[in-house]
Structure formats: structure tokens, C-alpha cells
mmCIF file of C-alpha atoms and ligand atoms in Angstrom:
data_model
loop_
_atom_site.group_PDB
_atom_site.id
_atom_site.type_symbol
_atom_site.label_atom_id
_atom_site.label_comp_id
_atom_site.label_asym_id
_atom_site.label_seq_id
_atom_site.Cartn_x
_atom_site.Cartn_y
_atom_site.Cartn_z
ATOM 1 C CA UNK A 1 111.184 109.227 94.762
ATOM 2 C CA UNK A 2 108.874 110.766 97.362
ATOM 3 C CA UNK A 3 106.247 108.913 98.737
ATOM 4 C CA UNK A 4 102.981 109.280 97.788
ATOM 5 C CA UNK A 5 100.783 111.655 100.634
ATOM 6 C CA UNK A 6 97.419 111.329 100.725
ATOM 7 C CA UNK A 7 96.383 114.601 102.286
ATOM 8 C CA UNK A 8 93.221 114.787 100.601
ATOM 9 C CA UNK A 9 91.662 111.551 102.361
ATOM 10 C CA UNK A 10 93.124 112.405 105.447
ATOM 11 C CA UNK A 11 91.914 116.139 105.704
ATOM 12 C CA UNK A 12 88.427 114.640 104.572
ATOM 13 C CA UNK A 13 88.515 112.052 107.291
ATOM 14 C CA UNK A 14 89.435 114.141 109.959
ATOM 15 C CA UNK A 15 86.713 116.848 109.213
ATOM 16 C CA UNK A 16 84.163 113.919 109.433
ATOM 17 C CA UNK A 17 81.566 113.665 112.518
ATOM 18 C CA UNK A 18 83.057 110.409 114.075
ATOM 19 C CA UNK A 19 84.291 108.771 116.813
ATOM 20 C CA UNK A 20 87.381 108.127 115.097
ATOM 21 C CA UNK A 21 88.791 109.959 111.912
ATOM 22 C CA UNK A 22 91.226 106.921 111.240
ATOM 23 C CA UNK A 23 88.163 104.289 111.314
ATOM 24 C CA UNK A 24 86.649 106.329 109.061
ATOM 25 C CA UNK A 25 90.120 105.973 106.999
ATOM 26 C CA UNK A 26 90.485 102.317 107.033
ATOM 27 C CA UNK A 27 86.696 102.170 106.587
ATOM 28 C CA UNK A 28 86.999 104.242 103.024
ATOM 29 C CA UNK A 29 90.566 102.354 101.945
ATOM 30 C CA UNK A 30 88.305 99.158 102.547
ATOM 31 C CA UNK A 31 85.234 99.940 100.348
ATOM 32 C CA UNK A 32 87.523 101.118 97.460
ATOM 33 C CA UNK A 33 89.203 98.179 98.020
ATOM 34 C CA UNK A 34 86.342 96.226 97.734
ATOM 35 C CA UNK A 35 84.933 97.686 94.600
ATOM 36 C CA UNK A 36 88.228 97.756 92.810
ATOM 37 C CA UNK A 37 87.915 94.021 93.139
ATOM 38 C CA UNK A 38 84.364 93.583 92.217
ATOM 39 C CA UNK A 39 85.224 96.214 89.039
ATOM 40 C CA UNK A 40 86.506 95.156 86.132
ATOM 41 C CA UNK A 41 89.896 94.618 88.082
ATOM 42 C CA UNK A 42 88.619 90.862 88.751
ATOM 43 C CA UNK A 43 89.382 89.881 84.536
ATOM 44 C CA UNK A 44 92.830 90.957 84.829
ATOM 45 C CA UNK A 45 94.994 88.191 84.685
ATOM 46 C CA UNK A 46 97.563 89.616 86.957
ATOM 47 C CA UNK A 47 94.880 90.393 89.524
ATOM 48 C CA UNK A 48 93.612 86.895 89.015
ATOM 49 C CA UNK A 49 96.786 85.416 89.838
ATOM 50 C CA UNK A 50 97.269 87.621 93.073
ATOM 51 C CA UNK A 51 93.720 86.174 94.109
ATOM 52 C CA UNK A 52 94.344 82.729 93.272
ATOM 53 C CA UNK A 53 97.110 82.763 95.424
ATOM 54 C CA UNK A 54 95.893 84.934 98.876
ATOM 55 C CA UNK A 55 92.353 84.085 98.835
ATOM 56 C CA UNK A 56 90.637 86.212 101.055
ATOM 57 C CA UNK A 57 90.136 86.931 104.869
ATOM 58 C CA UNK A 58 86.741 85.987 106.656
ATOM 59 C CA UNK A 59 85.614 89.364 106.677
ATOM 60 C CA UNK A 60 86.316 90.358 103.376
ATOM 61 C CA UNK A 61 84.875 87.578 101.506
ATOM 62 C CA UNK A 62 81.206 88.109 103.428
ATOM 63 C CA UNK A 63 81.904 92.248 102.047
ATOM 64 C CA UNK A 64 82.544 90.700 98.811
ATOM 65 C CA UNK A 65 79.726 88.841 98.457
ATOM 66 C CA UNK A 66 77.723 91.515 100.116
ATOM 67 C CA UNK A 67 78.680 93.582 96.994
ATOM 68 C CA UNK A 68 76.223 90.732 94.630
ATOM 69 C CA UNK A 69 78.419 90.846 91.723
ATOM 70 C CA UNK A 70 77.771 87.164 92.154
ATOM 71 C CA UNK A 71 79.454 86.326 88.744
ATOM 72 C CA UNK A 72 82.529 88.406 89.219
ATOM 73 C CA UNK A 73 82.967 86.373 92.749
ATOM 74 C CA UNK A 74 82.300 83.499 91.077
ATOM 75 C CA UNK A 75 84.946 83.753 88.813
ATOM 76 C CA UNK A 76 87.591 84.729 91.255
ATOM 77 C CA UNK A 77 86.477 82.161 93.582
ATOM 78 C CA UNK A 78 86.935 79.617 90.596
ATOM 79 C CA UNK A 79 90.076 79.809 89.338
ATOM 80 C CA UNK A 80 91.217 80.372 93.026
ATOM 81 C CA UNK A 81 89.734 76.754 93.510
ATOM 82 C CA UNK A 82 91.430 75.450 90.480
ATOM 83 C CA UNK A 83 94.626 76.853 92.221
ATOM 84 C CA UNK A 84 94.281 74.997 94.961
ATOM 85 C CA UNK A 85 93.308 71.921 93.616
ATOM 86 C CA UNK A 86 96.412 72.059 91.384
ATOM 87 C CA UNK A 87 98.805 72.468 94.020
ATOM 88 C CA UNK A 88 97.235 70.095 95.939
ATOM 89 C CA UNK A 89 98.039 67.658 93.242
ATOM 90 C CA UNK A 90 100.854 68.554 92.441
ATOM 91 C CA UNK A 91 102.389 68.647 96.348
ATOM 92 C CA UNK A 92 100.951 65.186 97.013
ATOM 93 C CA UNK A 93 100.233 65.133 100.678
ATOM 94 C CA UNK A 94 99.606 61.327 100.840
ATOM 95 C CA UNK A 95 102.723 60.599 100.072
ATOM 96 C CA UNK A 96 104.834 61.915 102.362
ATOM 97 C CA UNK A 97 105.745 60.033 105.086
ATOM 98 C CA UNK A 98 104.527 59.700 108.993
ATOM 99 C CA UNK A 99 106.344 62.053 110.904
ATOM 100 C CA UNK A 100 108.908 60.278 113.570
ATOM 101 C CA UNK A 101 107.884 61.293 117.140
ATOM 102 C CA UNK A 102 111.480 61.290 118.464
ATOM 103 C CA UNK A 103 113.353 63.277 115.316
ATOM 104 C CA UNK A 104 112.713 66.963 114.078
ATOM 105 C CA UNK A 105 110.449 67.713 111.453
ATOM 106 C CA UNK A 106 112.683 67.901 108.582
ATOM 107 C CA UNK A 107 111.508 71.281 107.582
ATOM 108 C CA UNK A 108 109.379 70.085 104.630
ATOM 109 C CA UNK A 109 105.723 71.100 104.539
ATOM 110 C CA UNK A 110 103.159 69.818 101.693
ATOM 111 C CA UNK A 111 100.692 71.876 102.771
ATOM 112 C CA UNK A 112 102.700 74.868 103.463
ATOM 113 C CA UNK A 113 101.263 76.850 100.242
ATOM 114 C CA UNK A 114 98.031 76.266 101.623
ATOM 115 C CA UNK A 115 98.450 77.949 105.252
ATOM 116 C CA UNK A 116 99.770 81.005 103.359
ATOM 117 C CA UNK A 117 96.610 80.847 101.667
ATOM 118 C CA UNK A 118 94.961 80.346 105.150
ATOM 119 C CA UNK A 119 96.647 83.429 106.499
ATOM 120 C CA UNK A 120 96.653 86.028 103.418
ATOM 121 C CA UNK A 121 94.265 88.086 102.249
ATOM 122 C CA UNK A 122 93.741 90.076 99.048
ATOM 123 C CA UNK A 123 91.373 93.152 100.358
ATOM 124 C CA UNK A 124 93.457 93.180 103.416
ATOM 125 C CA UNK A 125 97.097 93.916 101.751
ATOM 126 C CA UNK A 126 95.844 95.924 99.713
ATOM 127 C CA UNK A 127 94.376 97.871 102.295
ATOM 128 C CA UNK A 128 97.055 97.889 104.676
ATOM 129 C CA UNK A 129 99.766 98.879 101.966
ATOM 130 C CA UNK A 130 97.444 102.246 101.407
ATOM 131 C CA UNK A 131 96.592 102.660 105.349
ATOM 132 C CA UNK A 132 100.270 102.879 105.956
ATOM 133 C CA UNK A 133 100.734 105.692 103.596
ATOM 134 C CA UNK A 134 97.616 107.453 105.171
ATOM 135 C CA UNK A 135 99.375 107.150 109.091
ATOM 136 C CA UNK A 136 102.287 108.768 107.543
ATOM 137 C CA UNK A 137 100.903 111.087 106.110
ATOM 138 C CA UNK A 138 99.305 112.178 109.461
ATOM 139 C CA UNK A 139 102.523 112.575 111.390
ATOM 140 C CA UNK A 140 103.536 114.957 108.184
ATOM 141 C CA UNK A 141 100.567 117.252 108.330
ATOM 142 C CA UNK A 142 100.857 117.594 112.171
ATOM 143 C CA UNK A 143 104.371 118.096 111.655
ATOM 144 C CA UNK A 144 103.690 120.982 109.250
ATOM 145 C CA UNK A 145 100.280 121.957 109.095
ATOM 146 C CA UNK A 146 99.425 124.120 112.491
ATOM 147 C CA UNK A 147 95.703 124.417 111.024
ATOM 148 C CA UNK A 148 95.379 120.352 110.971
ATOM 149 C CA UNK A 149 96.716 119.977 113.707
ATOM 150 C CA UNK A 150 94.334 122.088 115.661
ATOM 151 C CA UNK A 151 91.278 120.389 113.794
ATOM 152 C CA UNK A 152 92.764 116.936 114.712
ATOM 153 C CA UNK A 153 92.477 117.999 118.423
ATOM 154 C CA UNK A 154 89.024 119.089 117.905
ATOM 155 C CA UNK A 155 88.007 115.497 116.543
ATOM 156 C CA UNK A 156 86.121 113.209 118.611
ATOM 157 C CA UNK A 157 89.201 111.447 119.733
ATOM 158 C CA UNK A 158 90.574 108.258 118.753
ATOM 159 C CA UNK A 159 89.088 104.332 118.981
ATOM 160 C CA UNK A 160 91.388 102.610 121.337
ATOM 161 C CA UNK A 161 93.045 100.539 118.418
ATOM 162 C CA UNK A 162 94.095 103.541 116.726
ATOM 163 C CA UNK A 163 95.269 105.498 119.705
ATOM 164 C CA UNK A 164 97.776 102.215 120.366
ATOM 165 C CA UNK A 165 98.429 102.478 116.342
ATOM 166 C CA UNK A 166 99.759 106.604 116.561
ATOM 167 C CA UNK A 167 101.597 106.083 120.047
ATOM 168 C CA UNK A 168 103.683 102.878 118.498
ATOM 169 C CA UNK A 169 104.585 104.849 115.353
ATOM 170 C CA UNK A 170 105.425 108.120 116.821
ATOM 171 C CA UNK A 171 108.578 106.336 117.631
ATOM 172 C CA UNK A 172 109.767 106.199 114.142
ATOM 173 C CA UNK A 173 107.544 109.286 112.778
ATOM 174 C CA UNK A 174 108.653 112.341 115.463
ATOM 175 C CA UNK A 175 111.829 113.221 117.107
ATOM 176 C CA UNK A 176 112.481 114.847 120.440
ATOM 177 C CA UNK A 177 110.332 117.880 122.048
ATOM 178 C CA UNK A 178 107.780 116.995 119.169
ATOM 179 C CA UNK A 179 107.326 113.112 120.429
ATOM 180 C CA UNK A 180 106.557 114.304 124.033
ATOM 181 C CA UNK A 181 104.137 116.976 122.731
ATOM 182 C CA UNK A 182 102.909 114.340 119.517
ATOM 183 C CA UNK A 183 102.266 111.784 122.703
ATOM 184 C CA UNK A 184 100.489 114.308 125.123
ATOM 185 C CA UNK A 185 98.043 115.315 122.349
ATOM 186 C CA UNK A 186 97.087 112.095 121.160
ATOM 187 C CA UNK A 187 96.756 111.166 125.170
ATOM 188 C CA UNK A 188 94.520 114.036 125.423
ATOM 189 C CA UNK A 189 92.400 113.487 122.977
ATOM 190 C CA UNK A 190 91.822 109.362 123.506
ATOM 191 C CA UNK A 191 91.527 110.049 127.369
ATOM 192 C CA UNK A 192 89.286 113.101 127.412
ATOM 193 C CA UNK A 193 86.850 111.927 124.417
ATOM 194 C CA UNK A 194 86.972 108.405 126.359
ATOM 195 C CA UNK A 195 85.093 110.617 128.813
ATOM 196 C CA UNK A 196 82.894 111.785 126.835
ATOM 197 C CA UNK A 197 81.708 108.709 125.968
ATOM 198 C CA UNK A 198 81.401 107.307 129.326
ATOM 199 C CA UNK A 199 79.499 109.543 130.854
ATOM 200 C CA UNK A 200 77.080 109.073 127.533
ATOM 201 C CA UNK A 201 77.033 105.410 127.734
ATOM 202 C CA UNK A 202 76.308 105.929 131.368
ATOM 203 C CA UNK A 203 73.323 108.043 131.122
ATOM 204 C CA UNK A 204 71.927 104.912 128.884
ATOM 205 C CA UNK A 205 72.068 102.854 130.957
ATOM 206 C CA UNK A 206 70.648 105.556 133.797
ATOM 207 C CA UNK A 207 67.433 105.752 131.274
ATOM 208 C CA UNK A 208 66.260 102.172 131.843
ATOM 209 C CA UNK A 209 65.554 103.295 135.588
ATOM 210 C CA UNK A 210 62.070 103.950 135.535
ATOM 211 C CA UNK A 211 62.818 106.911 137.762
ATOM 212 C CA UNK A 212 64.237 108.607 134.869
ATOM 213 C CA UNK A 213 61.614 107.570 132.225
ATOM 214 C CA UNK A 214 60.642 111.249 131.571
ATOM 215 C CA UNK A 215 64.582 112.627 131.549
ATOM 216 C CA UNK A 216 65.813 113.864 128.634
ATOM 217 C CA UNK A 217 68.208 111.348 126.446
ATOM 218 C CA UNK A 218 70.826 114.162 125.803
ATOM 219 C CA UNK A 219 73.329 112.606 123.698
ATOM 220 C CA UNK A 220 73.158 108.931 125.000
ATOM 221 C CA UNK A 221 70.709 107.567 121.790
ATOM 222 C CA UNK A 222 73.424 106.297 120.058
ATOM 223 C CA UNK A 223 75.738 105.961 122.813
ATOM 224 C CA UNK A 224 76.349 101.975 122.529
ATOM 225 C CA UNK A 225 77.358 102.260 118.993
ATOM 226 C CA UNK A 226 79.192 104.893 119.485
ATOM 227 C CA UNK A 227 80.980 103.160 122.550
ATOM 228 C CA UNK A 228 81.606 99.888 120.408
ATOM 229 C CA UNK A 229 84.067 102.473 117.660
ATOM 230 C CA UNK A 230 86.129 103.685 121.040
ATOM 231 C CA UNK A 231 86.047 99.729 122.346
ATOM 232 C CA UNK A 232 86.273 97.681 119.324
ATOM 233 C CA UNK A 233 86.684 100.535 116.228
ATOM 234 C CA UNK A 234 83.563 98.429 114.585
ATOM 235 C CA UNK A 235 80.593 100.552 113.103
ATOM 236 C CA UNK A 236 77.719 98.502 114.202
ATOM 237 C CA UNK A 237 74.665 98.424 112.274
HETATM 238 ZN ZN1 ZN B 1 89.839 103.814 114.989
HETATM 239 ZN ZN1 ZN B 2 90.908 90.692 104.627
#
């Protein structure tokens, strides 16, 4: 079967004004993410049990409760906690026996369930499974679509996250001739919109000279959040 493309998204995304059309995909994959599981998603039971068992990452759980469907949260938060409480009893902990200082661990873990818990996150595979697609689907447009390609290079360049991101799956994505050029355009557009930025950011900070009170701001308003996408592909508010 063919994978799914998701050239809508990704056309829509890279036609946006941003500092980086594949924040601005993860960003959207996220907040669909988010209200799927704040919909009525949350009183499935097969969605239930997916919670119960991944929990959720710190950063997802303050969007979820950012959302205020308090009850909905509640719920999911609820029988996640009866989850754990369950295996907790039922794994026993206390009962296992001091670990000898001089012989191996033995391999058995009571509490293993509960650092997969730790370490998973709902939002976040869900998210990734989709954000996977969109990357791929990328590489296929610049592959075959001349016109995309020339709008990706007029984009405001890449965060520096997502620049590492293309140039570690071009390996797999592009052969040959087209992995030099895929590699030189993506170079290209981090290094010279990088620029862009800097010289911005650095007319910011020229601004708090007194001297320059009166100058005109050009583009460096916005220049710190707009630095913090390239630096740390975070949309501050
Ligand atoms: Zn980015
Ligand atoms: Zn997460």
C-alpha cells in the first residue's frame, strides 16, 4: 500500500510567513493532536487504554490542561491513576529483595512498567508517527515538484533543529547528484536566513544605545522571538 502524503499540510506550511515552515508543521500536528484528545476521542475505551498506559509528557499535559476541558482531563487522568495504582499492586515493590552489591541485577524490574510510563507520551507519538509522514513527504515534493521546490527556497529558512532533522534524513530520502544538490539547498537556506536574522537581532540590541534612540527599528521588533524559532524552534509568547 502507498503511504499516506500529506501534501496539503505541507504546501500550506511552507507558504506560511515563518521562520520555519516545519515548526509551523509540528506546531499544527500538535494542536490537532491535542484536540483529538480533548474531543470526544477521550470516552473511547481503546483510547483510554493507550492513555492509561503512556501518560503524558511535561509539555503536553500543561497544553492539555490549557485546553479547560477540565472534566475530559479529569477522566483520562483518572483511570490513568487507577492504572497505576493497579500495577503497583499487583508488581509489589516491597517485596522484592535488596539488591546484592557484588552480583548483577538479575534483570527483574518492579517498577519497570512505571519508567515506560515515565518516558512515553500520548500527544507526542501520536505526533511524531504523523510528523514522519510530513518529512517524507517533503523529500517527495522536492523530488518532483520543481514549483515547491522553488517556494521552499524562498521560505525564511529553517530553525536549527529542523535543518539537523532534513540533513540526517536526506541520507535515506535522496540518492546521488540529488543528495549533494538536496544538501547545498537546505545549507543555503539555514545559513543565509541565519543571516538574516543576525543582523536583525543585532540591530536590537544596537537600539538600546541611546545614540540610536531616533533610528528606525527596520525589521528588528520582533527580532528576539524570531531568533528563539532559528535557536530553540519555540514560538515564544
Ligand atoms: Zn523548525
Ligand atoms: Zn508529549
Amino acid at each position: 500500500m502507498k503511504e499516506t502524503l500529506y501534501t496539503i499540510p505541507v504546501n500550506d506550511a511552507i507558504n506560511a510567513d515563518c521562520e520555519c515552515p516545519i515548526c509551523k508543521m509540528y506546531r499544527d500536528i500538535e494542536n490537532d493532536a491535542i484536540e483529538f484528545t480533548m474531543g470526544p476521542s477521550y470516552m473511547e475505551d481503546d483510547i483510554r487504554m493507550k492513555t492509561d498506559r503512556t501518560g503524558f509528557c511535561k509539555k503536553h499535559i500543561s497544553d492539555l490542561y490549557k485546553h479547560k476541558n477540565r472534566l475530559g482531563l479529569a477522566l483520562i487522568l483518572d483511570t490513568h491513576l487507577k492504572y497505576t495504582i493497579a500495577e503497583l499492586e499487583k508488581n509489589k515493590p516491597g517485596s522484592a529483595k535488596a539488591p546484592s552489591l557484588f552480583k548483577k541485577a538479575s534483570g527483574e524490574d518492579k517498577i519497570n512498567w512505571l519508567r515506560n510510563i515515565n518516558a512515553s507520551c500520548y500527544i507526542c507519538e501520536r505526533v511524531n508517527n504523523t510528523f514522519d509522514r510530513y518529512i517524507a513527504t517533503i523529500f517527495h515534493l522536492y523530488k518532483t515538484d520543481e514549483d515547491f521546490k522553488s517556494r521552499l527556497m524562498k521560505t525564511k529558512g529553517l530553525c536549527s533543529e529542523h535543518y539537523v532533522l532534513l540533513y540526517d534524513s536526506a541520507k535515506s530520502q535522496v540518492s546521488g547528484n540529488n543528495y549533494n544538490e538536496f544538501i547545498s539547498d537546505i545549507t543555503k537556506l539555514y545559513h543565509d536566513n541565519l543571516v538574516r536574522v543576525e543582523e536583525d537581532l543585532e540591530w536590537f540590541t544596537d537600539k538600546f544605545d541611546y545614540r540610536n534612540a531616533d533610528a528606525p527599528w527596520k525589521n528588528s521588533k520582533d527580532a528576539l522571538p524570531r531568533t528563539i524559532i532559528k535557536t530553540n524552534s519555540t514560538v515564544v509568547e
